[in-house]
Coordinates of N, CA, C and O and ligand atoms in Angstrom, one line a residue:
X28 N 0.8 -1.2 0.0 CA 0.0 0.0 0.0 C 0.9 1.3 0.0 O 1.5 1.4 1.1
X29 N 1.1 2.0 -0.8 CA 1.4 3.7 -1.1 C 1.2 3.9 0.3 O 0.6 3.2 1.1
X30 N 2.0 5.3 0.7 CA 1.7 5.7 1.9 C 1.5 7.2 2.0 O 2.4 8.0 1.8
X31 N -0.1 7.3 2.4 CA -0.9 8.4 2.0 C 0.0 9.5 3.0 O 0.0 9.3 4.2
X32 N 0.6 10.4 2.4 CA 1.4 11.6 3.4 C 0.4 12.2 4.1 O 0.0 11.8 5.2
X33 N -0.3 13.3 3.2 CA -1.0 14.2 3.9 C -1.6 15.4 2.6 O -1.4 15.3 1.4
X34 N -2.3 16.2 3.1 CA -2.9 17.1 2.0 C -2.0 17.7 1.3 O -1.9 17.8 0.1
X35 N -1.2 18.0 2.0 CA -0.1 19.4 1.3 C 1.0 18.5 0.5 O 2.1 19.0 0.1
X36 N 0.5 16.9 0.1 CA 1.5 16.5 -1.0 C 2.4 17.4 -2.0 O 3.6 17.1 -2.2
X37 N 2.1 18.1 -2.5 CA 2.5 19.3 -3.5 C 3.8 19.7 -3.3 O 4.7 19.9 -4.2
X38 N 4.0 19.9 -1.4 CA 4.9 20.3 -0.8 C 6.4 19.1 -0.7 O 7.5 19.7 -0.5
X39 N 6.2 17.7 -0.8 CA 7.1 16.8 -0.7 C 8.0 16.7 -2.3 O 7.7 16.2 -3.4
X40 N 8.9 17.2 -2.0 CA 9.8 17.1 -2.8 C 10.7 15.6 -3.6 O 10.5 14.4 -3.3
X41 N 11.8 16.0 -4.7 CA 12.1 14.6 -4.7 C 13.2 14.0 -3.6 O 13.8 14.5 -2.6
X42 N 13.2 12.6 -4.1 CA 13.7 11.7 -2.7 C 15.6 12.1 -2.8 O 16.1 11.6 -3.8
X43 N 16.2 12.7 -2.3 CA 17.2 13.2 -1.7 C 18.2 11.7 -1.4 O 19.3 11.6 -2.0
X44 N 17.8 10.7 -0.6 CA 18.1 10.2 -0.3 C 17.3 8.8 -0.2 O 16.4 8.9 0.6
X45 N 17.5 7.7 -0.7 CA 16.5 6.5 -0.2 C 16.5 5.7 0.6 O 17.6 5.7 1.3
X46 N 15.6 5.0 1.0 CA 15.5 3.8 2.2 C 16.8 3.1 2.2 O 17.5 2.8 3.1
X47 N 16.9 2.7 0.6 CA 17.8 1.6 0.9 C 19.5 2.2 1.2 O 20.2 1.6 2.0
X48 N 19.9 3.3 0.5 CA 20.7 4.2 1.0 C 21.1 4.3 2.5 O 22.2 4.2 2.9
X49 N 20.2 4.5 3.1 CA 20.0 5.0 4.6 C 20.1 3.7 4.7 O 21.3 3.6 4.9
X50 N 19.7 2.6 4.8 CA 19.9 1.3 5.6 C 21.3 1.0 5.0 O 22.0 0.4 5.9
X51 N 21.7 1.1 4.2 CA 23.2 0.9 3.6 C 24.6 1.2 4.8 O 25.5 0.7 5.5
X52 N 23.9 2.4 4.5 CA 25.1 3.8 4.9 C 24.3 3.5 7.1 O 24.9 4.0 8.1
X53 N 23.7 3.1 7.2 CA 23.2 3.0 8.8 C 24.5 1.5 9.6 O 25.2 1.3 10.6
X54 N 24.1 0.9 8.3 CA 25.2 -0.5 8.8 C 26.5 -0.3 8.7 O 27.3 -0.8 9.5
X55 N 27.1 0.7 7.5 CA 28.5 1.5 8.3 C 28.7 2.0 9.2 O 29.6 1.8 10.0
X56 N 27.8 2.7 9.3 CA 27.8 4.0 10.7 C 28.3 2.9 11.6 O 29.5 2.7 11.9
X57 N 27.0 2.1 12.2 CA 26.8 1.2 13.0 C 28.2 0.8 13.5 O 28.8 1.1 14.5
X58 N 28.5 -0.1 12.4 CA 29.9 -1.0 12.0 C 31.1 -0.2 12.4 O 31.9 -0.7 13.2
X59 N 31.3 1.0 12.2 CA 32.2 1.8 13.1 C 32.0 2.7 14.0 O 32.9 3.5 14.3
X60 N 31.1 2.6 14.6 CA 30.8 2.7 16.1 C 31.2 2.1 16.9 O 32.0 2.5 17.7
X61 N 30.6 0.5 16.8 CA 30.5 -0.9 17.0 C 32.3 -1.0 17.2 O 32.4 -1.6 18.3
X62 N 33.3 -0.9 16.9 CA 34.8 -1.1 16.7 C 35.3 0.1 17.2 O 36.5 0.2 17.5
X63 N 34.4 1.4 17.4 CA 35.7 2.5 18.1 C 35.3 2.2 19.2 O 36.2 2.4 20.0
X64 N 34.1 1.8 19.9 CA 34.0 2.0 21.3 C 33.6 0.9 22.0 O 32.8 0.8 22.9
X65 N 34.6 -0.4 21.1 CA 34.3 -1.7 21.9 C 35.0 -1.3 23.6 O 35.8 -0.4 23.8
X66 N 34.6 -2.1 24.4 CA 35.3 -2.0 25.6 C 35.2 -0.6 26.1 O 35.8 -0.1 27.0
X67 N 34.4 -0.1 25.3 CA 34.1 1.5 25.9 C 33.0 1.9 26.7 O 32.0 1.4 26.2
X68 N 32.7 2.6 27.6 CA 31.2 2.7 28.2 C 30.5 3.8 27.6 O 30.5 5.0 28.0
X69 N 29.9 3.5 26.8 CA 29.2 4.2 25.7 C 27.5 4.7 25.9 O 26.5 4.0 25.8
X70 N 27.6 5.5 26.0 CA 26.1 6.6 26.3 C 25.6 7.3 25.0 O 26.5 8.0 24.6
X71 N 24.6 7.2 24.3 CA 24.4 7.4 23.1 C 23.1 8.4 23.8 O 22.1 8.2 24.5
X72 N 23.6 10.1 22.8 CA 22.6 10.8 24.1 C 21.7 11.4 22.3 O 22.3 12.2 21.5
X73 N 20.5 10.8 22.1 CA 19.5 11.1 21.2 C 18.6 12.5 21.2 O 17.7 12.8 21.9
X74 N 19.3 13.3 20.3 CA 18.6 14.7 20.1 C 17.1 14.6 19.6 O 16.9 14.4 18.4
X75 N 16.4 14.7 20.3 CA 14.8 14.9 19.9 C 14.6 15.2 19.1 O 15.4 15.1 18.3
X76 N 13.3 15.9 18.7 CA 12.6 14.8 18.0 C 12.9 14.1 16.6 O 12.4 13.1 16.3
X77 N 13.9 14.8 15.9 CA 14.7 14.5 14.9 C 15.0 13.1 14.4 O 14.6 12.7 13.3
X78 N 16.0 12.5 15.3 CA 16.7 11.4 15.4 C 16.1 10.6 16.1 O 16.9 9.8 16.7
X79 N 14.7 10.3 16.2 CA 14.2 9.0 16.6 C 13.9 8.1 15.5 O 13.5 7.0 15.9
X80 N 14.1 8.4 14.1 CA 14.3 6.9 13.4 C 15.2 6.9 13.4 O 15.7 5.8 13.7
X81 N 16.0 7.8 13.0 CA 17.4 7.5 12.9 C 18.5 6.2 13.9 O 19.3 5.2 13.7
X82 N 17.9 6.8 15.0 CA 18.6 5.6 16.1 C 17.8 4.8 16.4 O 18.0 4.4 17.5
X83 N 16.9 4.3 15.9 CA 16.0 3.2 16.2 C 16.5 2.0 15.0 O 16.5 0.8 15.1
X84 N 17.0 2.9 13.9 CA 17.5 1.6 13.1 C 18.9 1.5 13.7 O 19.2 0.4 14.3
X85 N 20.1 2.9 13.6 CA 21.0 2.6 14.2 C 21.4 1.8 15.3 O 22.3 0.9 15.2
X86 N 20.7 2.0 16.5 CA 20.7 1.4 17.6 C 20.7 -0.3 17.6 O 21.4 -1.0 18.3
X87 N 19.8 -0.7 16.6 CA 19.5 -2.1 16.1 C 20.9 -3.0 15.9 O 21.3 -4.1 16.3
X88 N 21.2 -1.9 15.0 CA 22.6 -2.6 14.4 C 24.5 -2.7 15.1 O 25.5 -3.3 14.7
X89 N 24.0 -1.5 16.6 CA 24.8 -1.7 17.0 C 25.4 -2.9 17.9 O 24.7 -3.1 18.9
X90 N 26.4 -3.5 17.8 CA 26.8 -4.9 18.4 C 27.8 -4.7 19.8 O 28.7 -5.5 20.3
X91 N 27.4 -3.7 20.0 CA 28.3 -3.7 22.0 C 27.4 -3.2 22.5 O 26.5 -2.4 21.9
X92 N 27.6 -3.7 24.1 CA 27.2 -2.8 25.1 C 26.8 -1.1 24.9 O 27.7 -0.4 24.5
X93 N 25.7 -0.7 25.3 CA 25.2 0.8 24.9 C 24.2 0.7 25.7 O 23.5 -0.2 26.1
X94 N 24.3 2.3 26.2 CA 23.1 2.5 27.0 C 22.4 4.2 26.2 O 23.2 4.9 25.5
X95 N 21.1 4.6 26.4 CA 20.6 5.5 25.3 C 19.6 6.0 26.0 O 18.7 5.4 26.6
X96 N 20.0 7.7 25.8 CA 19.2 8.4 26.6 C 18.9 9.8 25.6 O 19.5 10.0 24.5
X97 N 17.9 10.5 26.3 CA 17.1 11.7 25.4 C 17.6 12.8 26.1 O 18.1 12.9 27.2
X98 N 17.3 13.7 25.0 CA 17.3 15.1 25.2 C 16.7 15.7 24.2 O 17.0 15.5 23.1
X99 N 15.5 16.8 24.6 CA 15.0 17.5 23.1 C 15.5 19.0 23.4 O 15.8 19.6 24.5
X100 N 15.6 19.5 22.3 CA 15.7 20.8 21.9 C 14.8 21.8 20.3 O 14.2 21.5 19.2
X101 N 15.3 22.9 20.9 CA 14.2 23.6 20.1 C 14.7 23.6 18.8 O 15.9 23.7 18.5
X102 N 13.2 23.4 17.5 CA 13.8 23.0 16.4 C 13.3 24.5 15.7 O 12.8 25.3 16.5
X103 N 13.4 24.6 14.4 CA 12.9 25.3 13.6 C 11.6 26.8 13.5 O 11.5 27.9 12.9
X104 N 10.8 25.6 14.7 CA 9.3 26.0 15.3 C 8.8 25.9 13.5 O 9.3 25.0 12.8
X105 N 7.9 26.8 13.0 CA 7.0 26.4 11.6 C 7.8 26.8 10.6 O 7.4 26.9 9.5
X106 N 9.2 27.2 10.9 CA 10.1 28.1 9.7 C 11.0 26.9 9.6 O 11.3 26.0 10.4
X107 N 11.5 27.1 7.9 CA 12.9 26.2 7.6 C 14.0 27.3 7.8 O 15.1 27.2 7.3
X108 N 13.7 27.9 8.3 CA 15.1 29.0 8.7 C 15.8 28.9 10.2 O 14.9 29.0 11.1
X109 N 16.9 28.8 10.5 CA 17.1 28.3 11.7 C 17.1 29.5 12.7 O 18.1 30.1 12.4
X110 N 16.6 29.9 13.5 CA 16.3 30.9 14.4 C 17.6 31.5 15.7 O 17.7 32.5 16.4
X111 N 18.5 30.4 15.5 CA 19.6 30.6 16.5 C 19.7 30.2 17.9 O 20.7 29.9 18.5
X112 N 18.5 30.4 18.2 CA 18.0 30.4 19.8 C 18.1 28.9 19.3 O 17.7 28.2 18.4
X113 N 19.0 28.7 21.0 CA 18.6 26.6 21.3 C 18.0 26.6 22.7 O 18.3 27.3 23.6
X114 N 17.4 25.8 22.7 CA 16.5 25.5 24.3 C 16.6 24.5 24.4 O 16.6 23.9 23.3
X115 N 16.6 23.7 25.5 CA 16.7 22.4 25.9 C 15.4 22.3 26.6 O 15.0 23.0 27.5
X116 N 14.6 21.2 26.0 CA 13.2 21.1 26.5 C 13.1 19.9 27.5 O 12.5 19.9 28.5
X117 N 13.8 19.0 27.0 CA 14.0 18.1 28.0 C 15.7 17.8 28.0 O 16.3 18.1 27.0
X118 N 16.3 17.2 29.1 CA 17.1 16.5 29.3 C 17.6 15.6 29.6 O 16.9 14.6 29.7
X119 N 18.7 15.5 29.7 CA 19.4 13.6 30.2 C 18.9 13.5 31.6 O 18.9 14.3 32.6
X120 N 18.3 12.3 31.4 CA 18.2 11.7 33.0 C 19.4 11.2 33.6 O 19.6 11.4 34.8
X121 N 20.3 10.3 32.7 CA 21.3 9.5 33.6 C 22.8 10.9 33.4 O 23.0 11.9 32.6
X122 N 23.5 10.5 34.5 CA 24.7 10.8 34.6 C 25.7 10.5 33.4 O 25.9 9.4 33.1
X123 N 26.4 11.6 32.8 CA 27.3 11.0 31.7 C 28.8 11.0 32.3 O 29.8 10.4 31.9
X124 N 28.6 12.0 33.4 CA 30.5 11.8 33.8 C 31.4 10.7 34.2 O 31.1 9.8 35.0
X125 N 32.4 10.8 33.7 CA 33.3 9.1 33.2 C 33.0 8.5 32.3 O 33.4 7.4 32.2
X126 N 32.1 9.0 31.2 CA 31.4 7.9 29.8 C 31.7 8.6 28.8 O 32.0 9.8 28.7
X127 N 31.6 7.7 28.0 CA 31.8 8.2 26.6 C 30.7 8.0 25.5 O 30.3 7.0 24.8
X128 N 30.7 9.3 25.6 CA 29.6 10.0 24.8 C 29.4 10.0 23.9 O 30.3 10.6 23.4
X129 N 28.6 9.6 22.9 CA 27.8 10.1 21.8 C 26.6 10.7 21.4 O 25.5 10.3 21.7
X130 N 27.0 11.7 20.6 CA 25.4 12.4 20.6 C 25.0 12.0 19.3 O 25.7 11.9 18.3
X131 N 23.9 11.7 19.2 CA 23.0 11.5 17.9 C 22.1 12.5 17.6 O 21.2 12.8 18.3
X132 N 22.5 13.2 16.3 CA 21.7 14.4 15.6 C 21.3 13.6 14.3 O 21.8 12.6 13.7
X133 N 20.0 14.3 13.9 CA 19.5 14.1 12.7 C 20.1 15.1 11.9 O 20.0 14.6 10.8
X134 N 20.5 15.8 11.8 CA 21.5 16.9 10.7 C 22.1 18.5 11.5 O 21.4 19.2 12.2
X135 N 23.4 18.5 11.0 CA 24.0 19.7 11.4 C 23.4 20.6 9.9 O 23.0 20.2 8.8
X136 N 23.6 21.9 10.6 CA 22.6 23.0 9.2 C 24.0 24.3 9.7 O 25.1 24.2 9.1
X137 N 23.9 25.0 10.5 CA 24.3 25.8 11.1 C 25.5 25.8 12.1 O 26.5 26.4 12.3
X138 N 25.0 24.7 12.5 CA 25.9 24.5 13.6 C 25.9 24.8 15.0 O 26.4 24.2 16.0
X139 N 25.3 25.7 14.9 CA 24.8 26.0 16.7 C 24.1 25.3 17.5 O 24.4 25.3 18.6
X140 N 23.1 24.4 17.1 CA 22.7 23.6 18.0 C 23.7 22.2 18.5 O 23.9 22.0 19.7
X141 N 24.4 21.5 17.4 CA 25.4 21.0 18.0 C 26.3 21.4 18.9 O 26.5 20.9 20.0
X142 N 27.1 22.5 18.4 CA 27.5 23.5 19.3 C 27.6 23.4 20.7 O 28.3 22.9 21.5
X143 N 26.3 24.2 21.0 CA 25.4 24.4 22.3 C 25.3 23.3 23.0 O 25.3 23.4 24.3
X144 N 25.3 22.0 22.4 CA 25.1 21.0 22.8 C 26.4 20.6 23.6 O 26.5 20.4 24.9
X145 N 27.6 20.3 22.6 CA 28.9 19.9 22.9 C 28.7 20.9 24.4 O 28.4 20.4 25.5
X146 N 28.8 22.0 24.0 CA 29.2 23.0 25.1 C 28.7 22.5 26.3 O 29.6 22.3 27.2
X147 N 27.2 22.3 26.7 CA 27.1 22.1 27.7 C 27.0 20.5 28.3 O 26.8 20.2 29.5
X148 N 27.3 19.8 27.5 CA 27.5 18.3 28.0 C 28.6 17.8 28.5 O 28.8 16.8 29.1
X149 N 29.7 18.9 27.8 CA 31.2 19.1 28.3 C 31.2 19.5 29.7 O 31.7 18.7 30.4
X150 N 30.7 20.4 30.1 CA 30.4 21.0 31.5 C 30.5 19.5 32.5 O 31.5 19.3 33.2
X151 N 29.4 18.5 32.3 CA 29.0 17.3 33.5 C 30.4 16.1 33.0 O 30.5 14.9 33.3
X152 N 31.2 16.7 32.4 CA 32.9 15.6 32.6 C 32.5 14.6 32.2 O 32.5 13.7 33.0
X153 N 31.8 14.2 30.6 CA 31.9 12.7 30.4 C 33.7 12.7 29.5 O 34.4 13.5 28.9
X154 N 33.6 11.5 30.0 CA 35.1 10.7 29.5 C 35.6 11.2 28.3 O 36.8 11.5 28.1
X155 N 34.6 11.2 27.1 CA 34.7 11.4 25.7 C 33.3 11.8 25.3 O 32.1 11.5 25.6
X156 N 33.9 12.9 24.3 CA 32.2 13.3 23.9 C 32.6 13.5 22.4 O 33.6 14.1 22.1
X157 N 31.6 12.9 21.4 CA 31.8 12.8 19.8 C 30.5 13.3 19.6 O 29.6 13.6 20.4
X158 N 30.4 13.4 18.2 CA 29.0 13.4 17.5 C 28.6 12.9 16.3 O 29.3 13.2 15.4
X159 N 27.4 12.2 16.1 CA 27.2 11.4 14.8 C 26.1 12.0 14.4 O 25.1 12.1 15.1
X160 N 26.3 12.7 13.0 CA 24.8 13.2 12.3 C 24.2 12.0 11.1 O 25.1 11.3 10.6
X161 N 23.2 11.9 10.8 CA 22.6 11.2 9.7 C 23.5 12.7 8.7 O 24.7 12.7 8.4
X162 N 22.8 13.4 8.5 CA 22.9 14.7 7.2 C 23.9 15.7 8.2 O 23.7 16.1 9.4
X163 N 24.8 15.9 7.2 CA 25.4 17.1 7.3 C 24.7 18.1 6.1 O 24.2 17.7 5.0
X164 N 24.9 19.5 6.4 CA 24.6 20.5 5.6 C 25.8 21.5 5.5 O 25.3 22.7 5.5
X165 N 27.3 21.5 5.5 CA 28.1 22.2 5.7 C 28.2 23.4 5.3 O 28.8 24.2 6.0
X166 N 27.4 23.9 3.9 CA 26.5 25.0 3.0 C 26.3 25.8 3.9 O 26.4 27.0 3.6
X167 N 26.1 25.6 5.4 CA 25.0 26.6 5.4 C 25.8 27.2 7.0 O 25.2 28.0 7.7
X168 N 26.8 26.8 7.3 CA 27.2 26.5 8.5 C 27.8 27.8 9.1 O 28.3 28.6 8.3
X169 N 27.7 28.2 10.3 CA 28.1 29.5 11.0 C 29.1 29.4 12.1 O 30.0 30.2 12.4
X170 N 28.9 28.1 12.8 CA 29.9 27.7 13.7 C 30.9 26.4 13.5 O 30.5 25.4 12.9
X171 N 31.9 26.5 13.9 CA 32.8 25.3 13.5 C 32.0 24.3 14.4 O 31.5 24.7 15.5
X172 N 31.9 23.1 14.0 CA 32.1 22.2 15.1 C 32.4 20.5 14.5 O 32.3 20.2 13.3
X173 N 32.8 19.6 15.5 CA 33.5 18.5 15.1 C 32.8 17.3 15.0 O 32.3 16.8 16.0
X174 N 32.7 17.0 13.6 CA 31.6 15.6 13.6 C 32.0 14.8 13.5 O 32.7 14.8 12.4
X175 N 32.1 13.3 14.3 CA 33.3 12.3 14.3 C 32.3 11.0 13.2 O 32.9 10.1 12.7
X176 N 31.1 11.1 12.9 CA 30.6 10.1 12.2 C 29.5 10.9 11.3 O 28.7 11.6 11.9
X177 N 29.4 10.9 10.3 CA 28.2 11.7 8.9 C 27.4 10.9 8.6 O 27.3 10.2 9.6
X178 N 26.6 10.5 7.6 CA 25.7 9.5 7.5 C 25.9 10.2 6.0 O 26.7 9.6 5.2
X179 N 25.3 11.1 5.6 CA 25.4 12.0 4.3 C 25.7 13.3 4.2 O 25.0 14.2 4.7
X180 N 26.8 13.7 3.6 CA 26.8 15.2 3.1 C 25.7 15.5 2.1 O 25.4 14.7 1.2
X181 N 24.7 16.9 2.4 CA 23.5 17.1 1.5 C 23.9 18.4 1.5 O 24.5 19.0 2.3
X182 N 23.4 18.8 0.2 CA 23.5 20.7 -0.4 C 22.6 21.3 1.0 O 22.2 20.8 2.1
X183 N 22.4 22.3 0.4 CA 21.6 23.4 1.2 C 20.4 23.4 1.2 O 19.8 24.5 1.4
X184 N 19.6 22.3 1.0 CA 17.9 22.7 0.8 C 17.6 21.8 1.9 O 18.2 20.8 2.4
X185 N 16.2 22.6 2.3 CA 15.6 22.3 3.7 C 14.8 20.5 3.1 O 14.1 20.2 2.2
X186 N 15.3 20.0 4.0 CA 14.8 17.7 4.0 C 13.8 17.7 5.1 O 13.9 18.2 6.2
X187 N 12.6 16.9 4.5 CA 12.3 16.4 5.2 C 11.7 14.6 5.3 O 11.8 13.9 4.2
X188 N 11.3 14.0 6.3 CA 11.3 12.4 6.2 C 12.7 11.7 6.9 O 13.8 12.2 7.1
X189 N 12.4 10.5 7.3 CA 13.0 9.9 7.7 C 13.4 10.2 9.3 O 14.5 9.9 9.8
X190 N 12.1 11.0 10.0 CA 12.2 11.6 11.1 C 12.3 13.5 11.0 O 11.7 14.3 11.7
X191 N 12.9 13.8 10.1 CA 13.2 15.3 9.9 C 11.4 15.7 9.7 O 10.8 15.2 8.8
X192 N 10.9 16.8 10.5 CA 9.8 17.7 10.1 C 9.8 18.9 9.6 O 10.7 19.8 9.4
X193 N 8.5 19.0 9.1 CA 8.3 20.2 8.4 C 7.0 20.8 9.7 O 5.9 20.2 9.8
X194 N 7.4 21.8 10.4 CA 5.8 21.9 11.0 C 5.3 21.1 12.1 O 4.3 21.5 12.6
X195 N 6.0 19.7 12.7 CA 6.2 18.6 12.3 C 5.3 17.8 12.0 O 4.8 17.0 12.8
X196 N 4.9 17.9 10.5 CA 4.8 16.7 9.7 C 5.8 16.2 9.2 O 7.0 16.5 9.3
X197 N 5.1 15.3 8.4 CA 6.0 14.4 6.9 C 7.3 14.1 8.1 O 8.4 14.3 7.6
X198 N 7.4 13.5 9.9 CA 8.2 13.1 9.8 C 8.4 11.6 9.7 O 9.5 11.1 10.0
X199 N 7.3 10.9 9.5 CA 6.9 9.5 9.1 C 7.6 8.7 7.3 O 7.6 7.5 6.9
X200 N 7.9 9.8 6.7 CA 8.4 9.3 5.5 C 9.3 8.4 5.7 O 9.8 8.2 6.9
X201 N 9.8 7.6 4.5 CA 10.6 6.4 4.9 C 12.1 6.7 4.6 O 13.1 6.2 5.0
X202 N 11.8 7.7 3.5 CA 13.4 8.3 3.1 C 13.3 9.8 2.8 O 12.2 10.4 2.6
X203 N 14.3 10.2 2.8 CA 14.5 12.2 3.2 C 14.7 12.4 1.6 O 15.3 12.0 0.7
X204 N 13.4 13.6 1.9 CA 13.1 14.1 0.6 C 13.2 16.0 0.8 O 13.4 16.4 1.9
X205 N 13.1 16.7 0.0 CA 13.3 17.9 -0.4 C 12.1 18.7 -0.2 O 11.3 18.7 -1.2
X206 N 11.7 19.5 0.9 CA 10.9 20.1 1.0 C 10.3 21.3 0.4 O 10.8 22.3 1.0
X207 N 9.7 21.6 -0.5 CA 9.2 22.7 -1.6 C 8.5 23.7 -0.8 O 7.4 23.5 -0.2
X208 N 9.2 24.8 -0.9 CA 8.6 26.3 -0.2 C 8.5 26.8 -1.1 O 9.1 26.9 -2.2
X209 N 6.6 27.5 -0.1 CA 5.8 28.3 -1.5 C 6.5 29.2 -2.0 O 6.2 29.8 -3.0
Ligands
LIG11 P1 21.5 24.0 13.3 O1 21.5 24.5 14.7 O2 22.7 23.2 12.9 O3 21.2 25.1 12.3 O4 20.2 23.1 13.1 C1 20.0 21.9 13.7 C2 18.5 21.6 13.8 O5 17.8 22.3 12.8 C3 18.3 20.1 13.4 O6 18.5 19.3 14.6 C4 17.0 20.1 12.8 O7 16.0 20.0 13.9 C5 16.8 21.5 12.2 N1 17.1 21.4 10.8 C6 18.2 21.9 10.1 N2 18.2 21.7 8.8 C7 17.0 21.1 8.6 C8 16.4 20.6 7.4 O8 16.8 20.6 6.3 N3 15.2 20.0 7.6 C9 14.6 19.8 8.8 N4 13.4 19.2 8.9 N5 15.2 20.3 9.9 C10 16.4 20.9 9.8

């Protein structure tokens, strides 16, 4: 069965990226995670709402010990323009100090919400702190910051699917497609 989006079809753009891509390129990721932080105590801290398919397949595929915790922050709100302001809506429950960290983003754009992030999760002294995006957007970027795993380098146009919202819709699509602004 086709899978009915929603009214504003008009608006879903073409597929950027496919299912089978993304499960390809997920079993690398995985696969070298899985080998840098064997024997490592590994805390995988999932950026809301973004990255919950993303690590739900990821997470699948990874083959060591992991433990996986949330944090949301402020996205977009109804604009594809990134606003600057980051907020932390929710946080980590567990302790990360002595562990080694991974943060899971669904795409760097700008760079400041990563940023912001590093910044303050540095503060509580985990062991090691990295970061893994599905999409980079380096196009568009304002702050440096260090991404130790990519999933995809993508141009400058606003994606959505595969978890990424618009509004938040369309984040149920199965692969990241190109969002068409009126
Ligand atoms: P940054 O702070 O790097 O500019 O943006 C990071 C956040 O902005 C991401 O976690 C995501 O929520 C949102 N974002 C950036 N680019 C896109 C995009 O192309 N599509 C969607 N849906 N969200 C984006």
């Amino acid at each position: 069965m086709k899978k009915r989006i929603n009214k504003m079809d008009e608006k879903v753009g073409k597929v950027l990226i496919s299912k089978e891509q993304i499960e390809k390129r997920i079993k690398e990721l995985a696969k070298q995670i899985s080998q840098d932080y064997e024997g490592k105590d590994l805390i995988c801290v999932i950026i809301l709402r973004g990255a919950f398919m993303f690590v739900t397949d990821l997470a699948k595929e990874i083959s060591i010990p992991a433990k996986f915790d949330f944090m949301a922050t402020s996205s977009y709100g109804d604009s594809t323009k990134s606003s600057g302001v980051v907020r932390i809506y929710k946080d980590l429950d567990m302790n990360i100090e002595g562990k080694d960290v991974l943060i899971i983003e669904d795409i760097v754009d700008t760079g400041r919400t990563i940023n912001y992030l590093v910044k303050n999760l540095k503060t509580r002294n985990p062991k090691s702190l990295e970061v893994c995006t599905l999409l980079n957007k380096p196009a568009n970027r304002v702050v440096n910051v260090k991404i130790k795993y990519v999933g995809f380098v993508i141009p400058p146009e606003f994606v959505i699917g595969y978890g990424l919202d618009f509004a938040e819709d369309y984040r149920h699509i199965t692969e990241v497609r190109v969002f068409k602004e009126d």
